CSV table of C-alpha atoms in Angstrom, one decimal:
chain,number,residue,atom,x,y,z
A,1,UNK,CA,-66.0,51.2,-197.1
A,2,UNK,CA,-63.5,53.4,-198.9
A,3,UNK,CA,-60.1,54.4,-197.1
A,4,UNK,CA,-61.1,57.9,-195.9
A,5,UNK,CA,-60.3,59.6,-192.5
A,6,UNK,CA,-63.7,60.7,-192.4
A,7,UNK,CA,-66.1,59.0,-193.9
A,8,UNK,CA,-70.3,60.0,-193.7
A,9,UNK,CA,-72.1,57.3,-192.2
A,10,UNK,CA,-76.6,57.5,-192.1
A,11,UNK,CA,-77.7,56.4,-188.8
A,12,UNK,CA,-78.5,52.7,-190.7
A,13,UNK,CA,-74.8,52.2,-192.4
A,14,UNK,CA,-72.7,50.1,-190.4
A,15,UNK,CA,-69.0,50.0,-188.9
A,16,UNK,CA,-66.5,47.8,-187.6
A,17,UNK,CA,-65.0,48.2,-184.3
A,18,UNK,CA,-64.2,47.3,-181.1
A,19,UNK,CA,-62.2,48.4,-177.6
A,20,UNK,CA,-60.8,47.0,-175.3
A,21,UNK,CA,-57.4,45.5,-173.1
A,22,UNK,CA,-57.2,42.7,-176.2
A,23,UNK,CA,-56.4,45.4,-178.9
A,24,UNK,CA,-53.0,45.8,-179.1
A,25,UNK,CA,-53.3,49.6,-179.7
A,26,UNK,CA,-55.2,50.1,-176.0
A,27,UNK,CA,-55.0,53.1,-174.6
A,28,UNK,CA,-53.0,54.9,-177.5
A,29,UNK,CA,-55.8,57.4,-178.5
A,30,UNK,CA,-55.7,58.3,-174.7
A,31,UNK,CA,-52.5,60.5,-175.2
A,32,UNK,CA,-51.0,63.4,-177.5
A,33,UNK,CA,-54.5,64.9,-176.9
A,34,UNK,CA,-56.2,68.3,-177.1
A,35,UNK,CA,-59.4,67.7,-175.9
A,36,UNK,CA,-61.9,70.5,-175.5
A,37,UNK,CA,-64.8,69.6,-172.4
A,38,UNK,CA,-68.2,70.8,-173.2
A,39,UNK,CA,-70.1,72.3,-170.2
A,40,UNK,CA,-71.8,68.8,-170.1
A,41,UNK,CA,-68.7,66.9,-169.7
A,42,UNK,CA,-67.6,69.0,-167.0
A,43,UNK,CA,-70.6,68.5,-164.9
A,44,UNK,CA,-70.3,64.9,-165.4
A,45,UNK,CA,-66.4,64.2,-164.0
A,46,UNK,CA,-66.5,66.4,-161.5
A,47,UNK,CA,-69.8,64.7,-160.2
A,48,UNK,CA,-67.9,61.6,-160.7
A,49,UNK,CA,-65.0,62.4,-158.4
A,50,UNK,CA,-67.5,64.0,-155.7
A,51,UNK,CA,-65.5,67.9,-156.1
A,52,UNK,CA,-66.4,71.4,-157.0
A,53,UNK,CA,-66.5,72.3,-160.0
A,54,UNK,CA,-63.8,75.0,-159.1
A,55,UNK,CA,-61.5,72.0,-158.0
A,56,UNK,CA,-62.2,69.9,-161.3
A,57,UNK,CA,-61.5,73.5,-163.4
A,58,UNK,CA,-58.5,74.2,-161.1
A,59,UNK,CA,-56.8,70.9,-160.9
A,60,UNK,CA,-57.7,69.1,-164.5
A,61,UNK,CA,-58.3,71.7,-167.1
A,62,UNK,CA,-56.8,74.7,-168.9
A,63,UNK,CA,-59.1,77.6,-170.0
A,64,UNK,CA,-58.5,79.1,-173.4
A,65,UNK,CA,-60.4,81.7,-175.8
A,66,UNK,CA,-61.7,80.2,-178.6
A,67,UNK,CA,-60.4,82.1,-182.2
A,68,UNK,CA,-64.0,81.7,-183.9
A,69,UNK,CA,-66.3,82.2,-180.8
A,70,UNK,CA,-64.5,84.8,-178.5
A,71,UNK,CA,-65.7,82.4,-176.2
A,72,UNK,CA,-63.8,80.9,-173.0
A,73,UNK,CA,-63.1,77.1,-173.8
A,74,UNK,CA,-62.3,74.5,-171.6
A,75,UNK,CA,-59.5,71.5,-172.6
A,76,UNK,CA,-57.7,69.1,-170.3
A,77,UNK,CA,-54.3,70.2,-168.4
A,78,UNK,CA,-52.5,66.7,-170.0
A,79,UNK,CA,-48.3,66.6,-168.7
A,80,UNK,CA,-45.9,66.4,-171.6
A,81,UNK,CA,-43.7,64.1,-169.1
A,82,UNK,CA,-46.5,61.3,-169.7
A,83,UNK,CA,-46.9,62.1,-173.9
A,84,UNK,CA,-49.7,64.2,-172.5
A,85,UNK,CA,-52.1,61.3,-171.8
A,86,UNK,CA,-55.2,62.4,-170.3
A,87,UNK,CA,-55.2,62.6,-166.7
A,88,UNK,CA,-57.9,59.6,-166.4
A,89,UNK,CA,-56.4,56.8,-168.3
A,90,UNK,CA,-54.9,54.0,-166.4
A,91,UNK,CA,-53.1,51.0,-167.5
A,92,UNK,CA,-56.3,49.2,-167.4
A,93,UNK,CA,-58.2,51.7,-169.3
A,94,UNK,CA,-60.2,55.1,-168.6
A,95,UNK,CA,-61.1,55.6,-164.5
A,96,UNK,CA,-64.0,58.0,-165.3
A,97,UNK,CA,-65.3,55.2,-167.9
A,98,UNK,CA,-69.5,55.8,-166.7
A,99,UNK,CA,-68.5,59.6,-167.2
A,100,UNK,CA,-65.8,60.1,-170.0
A,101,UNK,CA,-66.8,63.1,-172.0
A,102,UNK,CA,-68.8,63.2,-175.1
A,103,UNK,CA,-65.8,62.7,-177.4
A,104,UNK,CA,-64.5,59.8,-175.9
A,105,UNK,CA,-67.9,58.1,-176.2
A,106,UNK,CA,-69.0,59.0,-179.6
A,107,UNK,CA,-65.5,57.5,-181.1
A,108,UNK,CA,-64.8,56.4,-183.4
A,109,UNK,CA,-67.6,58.5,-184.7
A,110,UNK,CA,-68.0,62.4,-184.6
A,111,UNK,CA,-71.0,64.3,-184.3
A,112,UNK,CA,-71.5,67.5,-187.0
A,113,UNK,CA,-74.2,69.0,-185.6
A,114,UNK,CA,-75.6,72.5,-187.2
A,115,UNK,CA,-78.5,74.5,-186.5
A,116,UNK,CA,-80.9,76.6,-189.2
A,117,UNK,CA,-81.4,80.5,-188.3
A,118,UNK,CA,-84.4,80.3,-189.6
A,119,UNK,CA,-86.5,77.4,-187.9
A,120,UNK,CA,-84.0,77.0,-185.0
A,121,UNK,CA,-84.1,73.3,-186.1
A,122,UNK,CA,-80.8,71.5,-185.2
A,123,UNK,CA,-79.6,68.8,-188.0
A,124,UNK,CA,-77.1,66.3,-187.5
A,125,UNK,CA,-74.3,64.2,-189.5
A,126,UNK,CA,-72.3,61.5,-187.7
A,127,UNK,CA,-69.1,61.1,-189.5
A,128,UNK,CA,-66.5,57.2,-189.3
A,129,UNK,CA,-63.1,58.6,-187.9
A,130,UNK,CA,-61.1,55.5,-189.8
A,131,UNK,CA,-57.8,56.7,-188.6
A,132,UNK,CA,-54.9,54.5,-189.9
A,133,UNK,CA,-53.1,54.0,-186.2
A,134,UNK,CA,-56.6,52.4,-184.7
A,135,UNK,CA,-56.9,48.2,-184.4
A,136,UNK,CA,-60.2,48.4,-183.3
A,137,UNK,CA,-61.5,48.9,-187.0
A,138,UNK,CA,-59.9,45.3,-187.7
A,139,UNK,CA,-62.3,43.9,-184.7
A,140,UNK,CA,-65.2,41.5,-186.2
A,141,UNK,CA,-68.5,43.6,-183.8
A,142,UNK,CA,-70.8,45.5,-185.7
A,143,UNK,CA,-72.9,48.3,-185.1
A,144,UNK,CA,-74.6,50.7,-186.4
A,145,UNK,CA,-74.8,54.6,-186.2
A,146,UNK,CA,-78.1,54.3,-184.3
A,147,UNK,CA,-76.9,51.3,-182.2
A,148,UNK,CA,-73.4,53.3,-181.3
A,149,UNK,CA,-75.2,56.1,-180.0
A,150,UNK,CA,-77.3,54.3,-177.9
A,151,UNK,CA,-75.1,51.3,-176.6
A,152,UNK,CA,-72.5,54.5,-175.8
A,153,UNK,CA,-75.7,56.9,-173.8
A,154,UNK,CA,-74.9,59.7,-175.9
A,155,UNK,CA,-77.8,60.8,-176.4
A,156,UNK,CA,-78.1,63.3,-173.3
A,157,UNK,CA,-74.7,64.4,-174.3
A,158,UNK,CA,-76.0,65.5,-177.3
A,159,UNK,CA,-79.2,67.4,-176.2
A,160,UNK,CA,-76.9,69.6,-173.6
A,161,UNK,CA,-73.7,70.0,-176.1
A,162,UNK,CA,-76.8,71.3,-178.4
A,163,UNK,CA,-77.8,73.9,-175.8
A,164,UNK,CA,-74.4,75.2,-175.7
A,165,UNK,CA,-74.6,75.6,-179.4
A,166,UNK,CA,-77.7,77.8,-179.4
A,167,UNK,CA,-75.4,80.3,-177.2
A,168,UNK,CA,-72.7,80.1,-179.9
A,169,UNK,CA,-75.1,80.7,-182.7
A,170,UNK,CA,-76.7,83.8,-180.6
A,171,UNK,CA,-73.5,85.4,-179.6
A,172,UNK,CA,-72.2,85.2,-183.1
A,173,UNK,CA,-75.3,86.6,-184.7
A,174,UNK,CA,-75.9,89.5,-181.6
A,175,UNK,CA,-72.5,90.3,-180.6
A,176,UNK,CA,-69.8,89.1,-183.2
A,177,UNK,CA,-67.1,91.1,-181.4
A,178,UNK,CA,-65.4,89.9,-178.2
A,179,UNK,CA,-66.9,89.9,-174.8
A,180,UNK,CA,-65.3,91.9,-172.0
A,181,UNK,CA,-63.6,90.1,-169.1
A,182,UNK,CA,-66.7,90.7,-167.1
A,183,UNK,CA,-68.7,88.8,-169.4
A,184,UNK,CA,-66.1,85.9,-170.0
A,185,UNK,CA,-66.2,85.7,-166.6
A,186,UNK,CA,-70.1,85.1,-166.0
A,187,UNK,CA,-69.9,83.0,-169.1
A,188,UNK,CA,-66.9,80.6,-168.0
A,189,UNK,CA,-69.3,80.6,-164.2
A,190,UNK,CA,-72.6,79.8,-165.8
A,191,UNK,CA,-71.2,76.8,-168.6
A,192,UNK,CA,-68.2,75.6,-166.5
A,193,UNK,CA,-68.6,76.6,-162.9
A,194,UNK,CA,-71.8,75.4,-162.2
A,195,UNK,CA,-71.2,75.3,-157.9
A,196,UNK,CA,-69.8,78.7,-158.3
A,197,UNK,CA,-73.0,79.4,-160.2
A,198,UNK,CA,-75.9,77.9,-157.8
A,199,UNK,CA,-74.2,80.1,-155.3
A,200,UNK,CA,-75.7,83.2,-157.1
A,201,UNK,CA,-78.9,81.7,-157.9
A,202,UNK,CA,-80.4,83.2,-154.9
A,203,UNK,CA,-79.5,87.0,-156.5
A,204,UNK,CA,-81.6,86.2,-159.8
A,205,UNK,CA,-85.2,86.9,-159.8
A,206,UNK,CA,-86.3,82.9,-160.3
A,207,UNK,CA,-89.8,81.6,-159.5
A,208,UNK,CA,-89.8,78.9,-156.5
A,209,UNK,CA,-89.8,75.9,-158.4
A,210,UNK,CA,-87.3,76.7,-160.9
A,211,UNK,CA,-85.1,78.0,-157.9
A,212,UNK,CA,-85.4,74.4,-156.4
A,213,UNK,CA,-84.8,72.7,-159.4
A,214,UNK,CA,-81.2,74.0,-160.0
A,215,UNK,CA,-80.2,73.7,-156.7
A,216,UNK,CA,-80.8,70.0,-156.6
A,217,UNK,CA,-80.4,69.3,-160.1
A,218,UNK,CA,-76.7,69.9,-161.5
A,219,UNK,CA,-78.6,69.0,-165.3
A,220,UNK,CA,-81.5,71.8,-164.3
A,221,UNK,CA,-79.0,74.2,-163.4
A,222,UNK,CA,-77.0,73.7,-166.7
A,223,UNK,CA,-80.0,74.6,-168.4
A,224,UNK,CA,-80.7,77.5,-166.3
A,225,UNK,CA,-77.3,78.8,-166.8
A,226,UNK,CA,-77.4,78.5,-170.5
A,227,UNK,CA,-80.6,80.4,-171.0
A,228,UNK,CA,-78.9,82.8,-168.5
A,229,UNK,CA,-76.5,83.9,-170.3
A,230,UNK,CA,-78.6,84.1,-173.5
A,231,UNK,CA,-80.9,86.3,-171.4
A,232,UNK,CA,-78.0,88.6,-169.9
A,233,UNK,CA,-74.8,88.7,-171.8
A,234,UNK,CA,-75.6,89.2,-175.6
């Protein structure tokens, strides 16, 4: 394996690495973080601490506009008194472990996901983040790509961070230029504030049983809001 930061892996080429309280580096990658949520994510945590996804956004998070996109982001609120850790590590390790956002759970690999204009066909490359500071490379368990993803339930992840990704690739090919507040706002409510979202739902012209679905389903109505937007803002 050569002494890379980033180093391209096929989903059959193997790693080194482990996690946990008997690395001496636990907990380190936890801090000095800028860590952007995906709409996925979001749903997730706030699910996991049973409040609104205007509480979550309120309390946890910070809302920027991303240079590339024009599009409202979302990263954690982190507090430079605590070497802006995250707001869900613990001395024991991550509180929100069953629902840590995609990042967390992919490392130490990254996604590079990209998707053709032509066929619409999404293509992926998953990439070894061998950073220097990080014991859990010098661990003996192996794993493959394939066996990462699955051990770490990424998949799902993956299949909603991709839906989110066929808005960005719209947007930039149907409106390149900024959106107005108006938009950023129904944007930011149908990706991030999903309650705030299913309170509207009954304004939309939806058929019964896709009505339903997103009012039970939080993953339905992530889905709904994405082609939503699609539909209305670009």
């Amino acid at each position: 394996m050569e002494d890379n930061n980033m180093i391209p892996l096929l989903p059959e080429d193997t790693f080194k690495f482990s996690c946990s309280k008997n690395v001496p580096c636990f907990n380190e990658c936890c801090r000095d973080l800028n860590q952007f949520l995906t709409p996925y994510d979001i749903l997730r945590l706030k699910n996991h601490l049973k409040i609104s996804s205007g509480v979550f956004l309120e309390r946890y998070t910070a809302q920027h506009i991303g240079p590339e996109t024009g599009l409202p982001v979302v990263t954690f609120k982190t507090d430079p008194a605590s070497g802006l850790e995250c707001p869900f590590v613990t001395p024991s390790g991550c509180s929100v472990y069953e629902d840590r956002p995609s990042s967390c759970r992919t490392y130490p690999l990254a996604r590079l996901a990209s998707r053709s204009r032509e066929t619409g066909k999404i293509t992926e490359q998953y990439v070894l983040l061998k950073e220097s500071h990080c014991l859990g490379f010098e661990q003996e368990q192996t794993w493959t790509v394939r066996e990462w993803v699955k051990n770490q339930d990424i998949e799902i992840y993956n299949e909603m961070n991709d839906l989110l990704m066929e808005v960005i690739s719209l947007k930039n090919r149907l409106h390149p230029a900024p959106l107005d507040i108006k938009a950023r706002h129904f944007f930011h409510m149908a990706c991030y504030d999903l309650d705030a979202f299913r309170s509207q739902l009954d304004n939309f012209n939806l058929d019964a049983d896709t009505l339903e679905a997103a009012k039970k389903d939080d993953t339905e109505l992530l889905k709904l809001g994405m082609q939503w937007i699609k539909k209305t803002l670009f």
